[in-house]
PDB file of C-alpha atoms in Angstrom:
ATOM      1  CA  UNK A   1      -2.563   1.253  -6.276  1.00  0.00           C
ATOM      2  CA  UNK A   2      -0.287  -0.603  -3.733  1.00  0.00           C
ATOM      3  CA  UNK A   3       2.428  -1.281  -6.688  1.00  0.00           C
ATOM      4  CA  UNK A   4       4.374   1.192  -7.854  1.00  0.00           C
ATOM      5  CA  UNK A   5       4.159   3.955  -4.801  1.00  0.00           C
ATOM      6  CA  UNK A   6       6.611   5.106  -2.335  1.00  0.00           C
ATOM      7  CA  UNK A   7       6.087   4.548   1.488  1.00  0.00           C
ATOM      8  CA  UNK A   8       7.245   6.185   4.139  1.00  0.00           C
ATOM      9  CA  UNK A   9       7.025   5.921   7.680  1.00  0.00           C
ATOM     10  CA  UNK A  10       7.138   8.784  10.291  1.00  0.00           C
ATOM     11  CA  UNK A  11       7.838   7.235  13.990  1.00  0.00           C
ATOM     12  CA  UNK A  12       7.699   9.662  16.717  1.00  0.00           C
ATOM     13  CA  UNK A  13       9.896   9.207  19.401  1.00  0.00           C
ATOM     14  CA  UNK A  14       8.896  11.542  22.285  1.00  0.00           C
ATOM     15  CA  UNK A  15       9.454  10.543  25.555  1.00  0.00           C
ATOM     16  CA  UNK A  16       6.027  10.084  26.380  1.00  0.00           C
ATOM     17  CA  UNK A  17       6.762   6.671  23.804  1.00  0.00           C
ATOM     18  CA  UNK A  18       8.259   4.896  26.311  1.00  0.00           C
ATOM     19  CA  UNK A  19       5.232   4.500  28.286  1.00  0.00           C
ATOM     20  CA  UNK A  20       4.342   1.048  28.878  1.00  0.00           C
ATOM     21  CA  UNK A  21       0.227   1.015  28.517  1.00  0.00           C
ATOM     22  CA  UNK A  22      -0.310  -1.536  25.663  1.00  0.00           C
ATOM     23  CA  UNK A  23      -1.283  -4.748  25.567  1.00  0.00           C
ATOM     24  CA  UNK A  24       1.024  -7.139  28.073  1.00  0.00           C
ATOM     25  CA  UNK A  25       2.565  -4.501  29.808  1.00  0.00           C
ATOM     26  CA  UNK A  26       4.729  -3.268  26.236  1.00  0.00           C
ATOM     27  CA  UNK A  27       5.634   0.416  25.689  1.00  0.00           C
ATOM     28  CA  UNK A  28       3.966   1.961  23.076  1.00  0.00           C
ATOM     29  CA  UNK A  29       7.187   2.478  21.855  1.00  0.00           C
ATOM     30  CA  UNK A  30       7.258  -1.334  21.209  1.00  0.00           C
ATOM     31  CA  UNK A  31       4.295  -1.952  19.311  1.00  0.00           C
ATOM     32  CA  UNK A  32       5.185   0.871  17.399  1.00  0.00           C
ATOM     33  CA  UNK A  33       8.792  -1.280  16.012  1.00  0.00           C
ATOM     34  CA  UNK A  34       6.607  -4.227  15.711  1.00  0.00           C
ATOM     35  CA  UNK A  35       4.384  -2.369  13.547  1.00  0.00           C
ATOM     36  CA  UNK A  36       7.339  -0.658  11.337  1.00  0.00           C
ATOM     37  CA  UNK A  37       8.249  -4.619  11.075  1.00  0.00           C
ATOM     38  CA  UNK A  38       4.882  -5.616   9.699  1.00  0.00           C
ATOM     39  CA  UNK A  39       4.779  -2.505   7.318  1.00  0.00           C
ATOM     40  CA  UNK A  40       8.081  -3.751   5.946  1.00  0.00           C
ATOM     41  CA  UNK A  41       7.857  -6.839   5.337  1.00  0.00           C
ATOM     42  CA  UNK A  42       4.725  -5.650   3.794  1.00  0.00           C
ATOM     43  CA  UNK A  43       6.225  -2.971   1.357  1.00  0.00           C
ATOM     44  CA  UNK A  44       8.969  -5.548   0.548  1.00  0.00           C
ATOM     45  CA  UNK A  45       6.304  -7.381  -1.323  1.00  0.00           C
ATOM     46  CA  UNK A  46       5.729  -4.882  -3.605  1.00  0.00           C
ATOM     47  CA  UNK A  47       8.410  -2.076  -3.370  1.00  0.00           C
ATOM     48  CA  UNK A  48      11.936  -3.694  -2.958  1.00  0.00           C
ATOM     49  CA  UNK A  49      14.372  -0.892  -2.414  1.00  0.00           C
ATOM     50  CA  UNK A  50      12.320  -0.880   1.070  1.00  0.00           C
ATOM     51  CA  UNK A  51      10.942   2.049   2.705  1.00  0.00           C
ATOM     52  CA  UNK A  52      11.646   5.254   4.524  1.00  0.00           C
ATOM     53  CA  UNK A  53      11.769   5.738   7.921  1.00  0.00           C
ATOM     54  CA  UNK A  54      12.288   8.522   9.915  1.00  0.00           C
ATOM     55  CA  UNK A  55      12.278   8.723  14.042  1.00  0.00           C
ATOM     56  CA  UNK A  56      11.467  12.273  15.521  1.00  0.00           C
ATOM     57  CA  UNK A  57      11.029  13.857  18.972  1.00  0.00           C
ATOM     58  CA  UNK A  58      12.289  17.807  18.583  1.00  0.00           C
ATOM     59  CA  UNK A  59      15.223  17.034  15.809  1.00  0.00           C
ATOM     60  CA  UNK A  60      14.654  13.830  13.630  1.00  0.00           C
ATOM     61  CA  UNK A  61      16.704  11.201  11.827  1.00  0.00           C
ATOM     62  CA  UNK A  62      15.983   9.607   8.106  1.00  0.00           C
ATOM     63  CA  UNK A  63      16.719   6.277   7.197  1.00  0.00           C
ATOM     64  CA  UNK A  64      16.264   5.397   3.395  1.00  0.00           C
ATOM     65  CA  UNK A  65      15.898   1.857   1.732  1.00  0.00           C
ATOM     66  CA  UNK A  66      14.728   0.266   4.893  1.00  0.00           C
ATOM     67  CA  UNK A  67      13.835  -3.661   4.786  1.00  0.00           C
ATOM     68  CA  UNK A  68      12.770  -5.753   7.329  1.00  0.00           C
ATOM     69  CA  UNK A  69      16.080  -6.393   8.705  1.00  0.00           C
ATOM     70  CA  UNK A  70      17.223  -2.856   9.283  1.00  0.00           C
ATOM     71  CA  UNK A  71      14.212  -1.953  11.151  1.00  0.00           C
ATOM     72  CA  UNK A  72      15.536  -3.595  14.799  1.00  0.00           C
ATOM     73  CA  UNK A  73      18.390  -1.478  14.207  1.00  0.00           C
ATOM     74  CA  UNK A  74      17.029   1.590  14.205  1.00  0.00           C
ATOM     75  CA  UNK A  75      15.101   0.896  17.176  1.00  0.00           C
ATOM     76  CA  UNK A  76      18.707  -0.082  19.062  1.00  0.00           C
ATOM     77  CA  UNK A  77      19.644   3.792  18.149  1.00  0.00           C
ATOM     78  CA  UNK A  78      16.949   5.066  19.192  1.00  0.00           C
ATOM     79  CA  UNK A  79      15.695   5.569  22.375  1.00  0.00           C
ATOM     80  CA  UNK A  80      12.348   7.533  23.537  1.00  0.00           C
ATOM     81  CA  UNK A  81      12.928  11.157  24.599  1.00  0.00           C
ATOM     82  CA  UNK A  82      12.283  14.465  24.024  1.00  0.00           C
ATOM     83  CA  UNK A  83       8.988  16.672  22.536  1.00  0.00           C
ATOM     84  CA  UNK A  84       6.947  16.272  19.293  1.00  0.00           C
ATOM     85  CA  UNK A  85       8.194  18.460  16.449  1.00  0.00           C
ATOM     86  CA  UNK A  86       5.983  16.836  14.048  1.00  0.00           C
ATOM     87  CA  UNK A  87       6.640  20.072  11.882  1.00  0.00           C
ATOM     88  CA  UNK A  88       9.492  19.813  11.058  1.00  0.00           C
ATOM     89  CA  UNK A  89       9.858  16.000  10.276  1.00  0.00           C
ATOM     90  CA  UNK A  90       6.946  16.185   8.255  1.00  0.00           C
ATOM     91  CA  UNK A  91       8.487  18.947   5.948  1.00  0.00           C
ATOM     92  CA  UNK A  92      11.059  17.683   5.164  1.00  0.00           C
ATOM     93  CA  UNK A  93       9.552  14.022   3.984  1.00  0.00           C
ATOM     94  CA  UNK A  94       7.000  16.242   2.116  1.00  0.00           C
ATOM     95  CA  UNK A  95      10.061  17.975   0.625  1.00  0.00           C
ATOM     96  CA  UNK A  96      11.795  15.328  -0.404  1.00  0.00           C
ATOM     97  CA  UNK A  97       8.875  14.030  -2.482  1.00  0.00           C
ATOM     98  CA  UNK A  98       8.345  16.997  -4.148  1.00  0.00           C
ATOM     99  CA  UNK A  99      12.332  17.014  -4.682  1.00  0.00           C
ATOM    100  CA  UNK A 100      12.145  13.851  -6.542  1.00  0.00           C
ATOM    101  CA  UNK A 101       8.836  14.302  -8.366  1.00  0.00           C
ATOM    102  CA  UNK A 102      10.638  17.426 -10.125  1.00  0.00           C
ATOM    103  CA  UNK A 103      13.418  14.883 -11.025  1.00  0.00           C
ATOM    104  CA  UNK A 104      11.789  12.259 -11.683  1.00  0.00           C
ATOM    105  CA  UNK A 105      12.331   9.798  -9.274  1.00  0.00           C
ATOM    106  CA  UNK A 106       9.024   9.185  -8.006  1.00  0.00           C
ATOM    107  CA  UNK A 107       6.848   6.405  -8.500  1.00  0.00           C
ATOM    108  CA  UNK A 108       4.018   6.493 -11.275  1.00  0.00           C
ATOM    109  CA  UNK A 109       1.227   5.984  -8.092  1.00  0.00           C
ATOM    110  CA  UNK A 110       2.737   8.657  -5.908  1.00  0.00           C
ATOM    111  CA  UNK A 111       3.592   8.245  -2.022  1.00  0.00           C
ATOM    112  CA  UNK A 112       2.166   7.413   0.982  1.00  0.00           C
ATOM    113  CA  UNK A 113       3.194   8.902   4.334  1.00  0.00           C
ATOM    114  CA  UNK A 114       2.611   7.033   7.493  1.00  0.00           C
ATOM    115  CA  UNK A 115       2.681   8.883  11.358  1.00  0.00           C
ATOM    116  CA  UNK A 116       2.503   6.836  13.979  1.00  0.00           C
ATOM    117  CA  UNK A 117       2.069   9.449  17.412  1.00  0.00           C
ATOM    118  CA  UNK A 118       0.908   9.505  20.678  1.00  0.00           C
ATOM    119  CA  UNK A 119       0.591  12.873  21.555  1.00  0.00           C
ATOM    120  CA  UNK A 120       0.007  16.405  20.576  1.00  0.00           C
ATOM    121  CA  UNK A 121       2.506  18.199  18.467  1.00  0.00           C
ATOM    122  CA  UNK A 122       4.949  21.040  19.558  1.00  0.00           C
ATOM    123  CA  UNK A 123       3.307  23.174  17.058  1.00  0.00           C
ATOM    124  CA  UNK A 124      -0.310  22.179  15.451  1.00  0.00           C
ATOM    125  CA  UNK A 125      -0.590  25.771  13.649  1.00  0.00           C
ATOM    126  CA  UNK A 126       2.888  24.460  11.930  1.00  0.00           C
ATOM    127  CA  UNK A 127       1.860  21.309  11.281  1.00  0.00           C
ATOM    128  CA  UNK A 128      -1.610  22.014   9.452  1.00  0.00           C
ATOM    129  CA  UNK A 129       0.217  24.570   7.430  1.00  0.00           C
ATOM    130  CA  UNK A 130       3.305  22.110   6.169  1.00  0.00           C
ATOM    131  CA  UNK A 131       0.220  19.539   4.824  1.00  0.00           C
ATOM    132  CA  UNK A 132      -2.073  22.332   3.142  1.00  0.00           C
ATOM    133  CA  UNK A 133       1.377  23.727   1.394  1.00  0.00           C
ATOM    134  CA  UNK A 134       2.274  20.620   0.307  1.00  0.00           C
ATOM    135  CA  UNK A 135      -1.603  20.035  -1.412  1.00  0.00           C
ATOM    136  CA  UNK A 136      -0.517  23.380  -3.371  1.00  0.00           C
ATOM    137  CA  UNK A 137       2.215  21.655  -5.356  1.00  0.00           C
ATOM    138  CA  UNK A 138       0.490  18.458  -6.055  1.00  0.00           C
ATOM    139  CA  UNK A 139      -0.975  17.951  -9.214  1.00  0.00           C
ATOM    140  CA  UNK A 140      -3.554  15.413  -8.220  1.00  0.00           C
ATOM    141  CA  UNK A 141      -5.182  13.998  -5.031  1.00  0.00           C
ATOM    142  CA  UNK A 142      -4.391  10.077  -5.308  1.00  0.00           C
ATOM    143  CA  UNK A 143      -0.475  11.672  -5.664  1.00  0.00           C
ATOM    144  CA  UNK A 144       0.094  11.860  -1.584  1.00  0.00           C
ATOM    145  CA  UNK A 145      -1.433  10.487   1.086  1.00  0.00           C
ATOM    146  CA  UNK A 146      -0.979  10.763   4.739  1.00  0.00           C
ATOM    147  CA  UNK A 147      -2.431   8.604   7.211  1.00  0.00           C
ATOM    148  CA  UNK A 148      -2.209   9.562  11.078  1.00  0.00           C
ATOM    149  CA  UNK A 149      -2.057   6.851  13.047  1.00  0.00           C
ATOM    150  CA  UNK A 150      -2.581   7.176  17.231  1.00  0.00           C
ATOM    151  CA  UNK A 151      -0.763   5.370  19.408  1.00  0.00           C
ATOM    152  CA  UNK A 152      -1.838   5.298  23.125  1.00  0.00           C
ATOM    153  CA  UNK A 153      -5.450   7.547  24.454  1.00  0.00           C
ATOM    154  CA  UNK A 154      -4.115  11.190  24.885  1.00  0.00           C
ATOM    155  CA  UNK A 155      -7.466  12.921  24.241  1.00  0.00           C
ATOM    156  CA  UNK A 156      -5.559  16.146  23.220  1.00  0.00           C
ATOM    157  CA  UNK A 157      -4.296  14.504  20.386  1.00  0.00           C
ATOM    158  CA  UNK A 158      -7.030  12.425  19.567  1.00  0.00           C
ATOM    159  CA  UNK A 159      -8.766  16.209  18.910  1.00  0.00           C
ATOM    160  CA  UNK A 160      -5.708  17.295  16.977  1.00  0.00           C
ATOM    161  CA  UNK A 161      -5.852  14.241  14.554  1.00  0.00           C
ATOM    162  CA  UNK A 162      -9.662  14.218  13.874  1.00  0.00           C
ATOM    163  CA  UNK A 163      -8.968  18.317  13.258  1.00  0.00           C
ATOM    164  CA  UNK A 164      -6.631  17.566  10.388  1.00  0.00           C
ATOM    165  CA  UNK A 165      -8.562  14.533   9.451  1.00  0.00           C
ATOM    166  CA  UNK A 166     -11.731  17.078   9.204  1.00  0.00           C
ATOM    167  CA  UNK A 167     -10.596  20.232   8.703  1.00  0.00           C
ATOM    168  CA  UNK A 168      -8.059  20.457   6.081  1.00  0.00           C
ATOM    169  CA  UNK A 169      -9.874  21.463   3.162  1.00  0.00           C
ATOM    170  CA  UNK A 170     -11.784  24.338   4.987  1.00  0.00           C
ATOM    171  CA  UNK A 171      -8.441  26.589   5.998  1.00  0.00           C
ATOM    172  CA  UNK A 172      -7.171  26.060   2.594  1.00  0.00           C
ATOM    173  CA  UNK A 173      -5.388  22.822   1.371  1.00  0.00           C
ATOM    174  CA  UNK A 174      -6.093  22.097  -2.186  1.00  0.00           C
ATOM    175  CA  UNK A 175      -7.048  18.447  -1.168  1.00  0.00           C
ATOM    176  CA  UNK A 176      -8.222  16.095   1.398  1.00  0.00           C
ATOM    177  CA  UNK A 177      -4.676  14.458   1.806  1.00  0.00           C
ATOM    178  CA  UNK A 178      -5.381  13.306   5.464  1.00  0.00           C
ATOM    179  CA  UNK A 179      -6.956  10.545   7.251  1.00  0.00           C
ATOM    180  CA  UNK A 180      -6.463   9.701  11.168  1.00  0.00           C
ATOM    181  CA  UNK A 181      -7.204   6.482  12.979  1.00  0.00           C
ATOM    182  CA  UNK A 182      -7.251   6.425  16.578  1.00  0.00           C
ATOM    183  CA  UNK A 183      -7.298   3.235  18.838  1.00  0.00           C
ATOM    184  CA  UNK A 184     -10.676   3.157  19.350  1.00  0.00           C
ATOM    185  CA  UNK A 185     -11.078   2.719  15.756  1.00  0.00           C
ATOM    186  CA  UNK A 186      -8.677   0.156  15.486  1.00  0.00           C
ATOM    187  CA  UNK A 187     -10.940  -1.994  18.224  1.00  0.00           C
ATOM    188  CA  UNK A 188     -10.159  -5.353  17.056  1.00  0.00           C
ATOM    189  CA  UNK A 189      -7.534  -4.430  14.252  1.00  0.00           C
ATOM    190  CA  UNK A 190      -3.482  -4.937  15.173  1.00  0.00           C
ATOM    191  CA  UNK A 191      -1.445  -1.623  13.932  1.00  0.00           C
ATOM    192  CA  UNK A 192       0.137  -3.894  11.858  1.00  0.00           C
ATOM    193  CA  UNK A 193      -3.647  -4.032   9.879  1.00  0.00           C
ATOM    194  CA  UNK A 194      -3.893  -0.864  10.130  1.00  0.00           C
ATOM    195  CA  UNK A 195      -0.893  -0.123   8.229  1.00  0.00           C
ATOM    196  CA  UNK A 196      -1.832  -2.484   5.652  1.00  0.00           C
ATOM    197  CA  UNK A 197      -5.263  -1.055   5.378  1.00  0.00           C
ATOM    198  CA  UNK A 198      -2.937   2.136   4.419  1.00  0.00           C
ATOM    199  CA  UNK A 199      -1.079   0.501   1.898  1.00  0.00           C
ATOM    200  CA  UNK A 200      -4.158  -1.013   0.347  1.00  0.00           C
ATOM    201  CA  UNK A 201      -6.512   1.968   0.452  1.00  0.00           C
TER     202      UNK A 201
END
């Protein structure tokens, strides 16, 4: 399942990023861009026009064919600030699949979305209702996947995760498209497992 599928990665960039309670001291804002290196140099391995990454705080930026070396650039242009319009960001990657699929371009295994967050977005009605439109135009439930992935311990977004992780299917998405992993599950595993977990799954 790892060959032949699409990954993208959805950073967010909020200015609540910048705050420095990881390991050593480092922003969460850094582990995140050591994490999008991992994932990478991962994805290189198996899908070598790279990946996509997007950045979002309210507005949000694409970046397509991304390898390992353009990932330290995009963290020079970017800088944390700003709120969580996870909304937005996320329709338009979900769009852009569906854009291809109908021409073609996607891969024979589908996509996989990646979000790493560490807070609560803008708008969680919006956001639940992006993911269960989506699961009405797909054809099949391996197709798209979307993996949450929490950066930092805001409790209010720890709920909102495990709600999509849980709730999906009962207000209405055609499938299960969601998992969330917070820090405490990661215990013992770097976000750079995680994200291969994610590929591998």
């Amino acid at each position: 399942m790892m060959s032949d599928r699409d990954y993208t990665l959805i950073i967010d960039k909020s200015g609540s990023m910048s705050t420095p309670d990881q390991a050593g001291g480092r922003s969460r804002w850094d582990i995140a861009q050591e994490s999008t290196l991992a994932l990478a140099r991962k994805a290189e391995q198996f899908d070598p026009d790279g990946i996509t990454v997007y950045v979002f705080s309210g507005r949000f930026k694409r970046y397509e064919n991304v390898n390992s070396a353009k990932v330290a650039q995009i963290f020079q242009e970017n800088d944390p600030a700003g709120t969580t319009n996870l909304a937005g960001v996320l329709n338009n990657a979900l769009d852009n699949y569906f854009q291809r699929k109908a021409s073609g371009q996607t891969k024979p295994n589908g996509e996989t979305i990646l979000v790493v967050t560490d807070g609560e977005p803008d708008d969680r009605k919006a956001v639940f209702e992006v993911i269960i439109q989506a699961t009405r135009r797909m054809d099949r439930d391996e197709e798209l996947g979307i993996s949450m992935i929490q950066v930092g311990a805001d409790p209010q977004a720890t709920k909102f995760l495990k709600a999509l992780d849980d709730q999906l299917q009962g207000v209405g998405a055609k499938f299960d498209i969601c998992d969330t992993i917070t820090l405490e599950d990661l215990e013992d595993m770097s976000l750079a497992d995680v994200l291969a977990n994610a590929i591998n799954d």
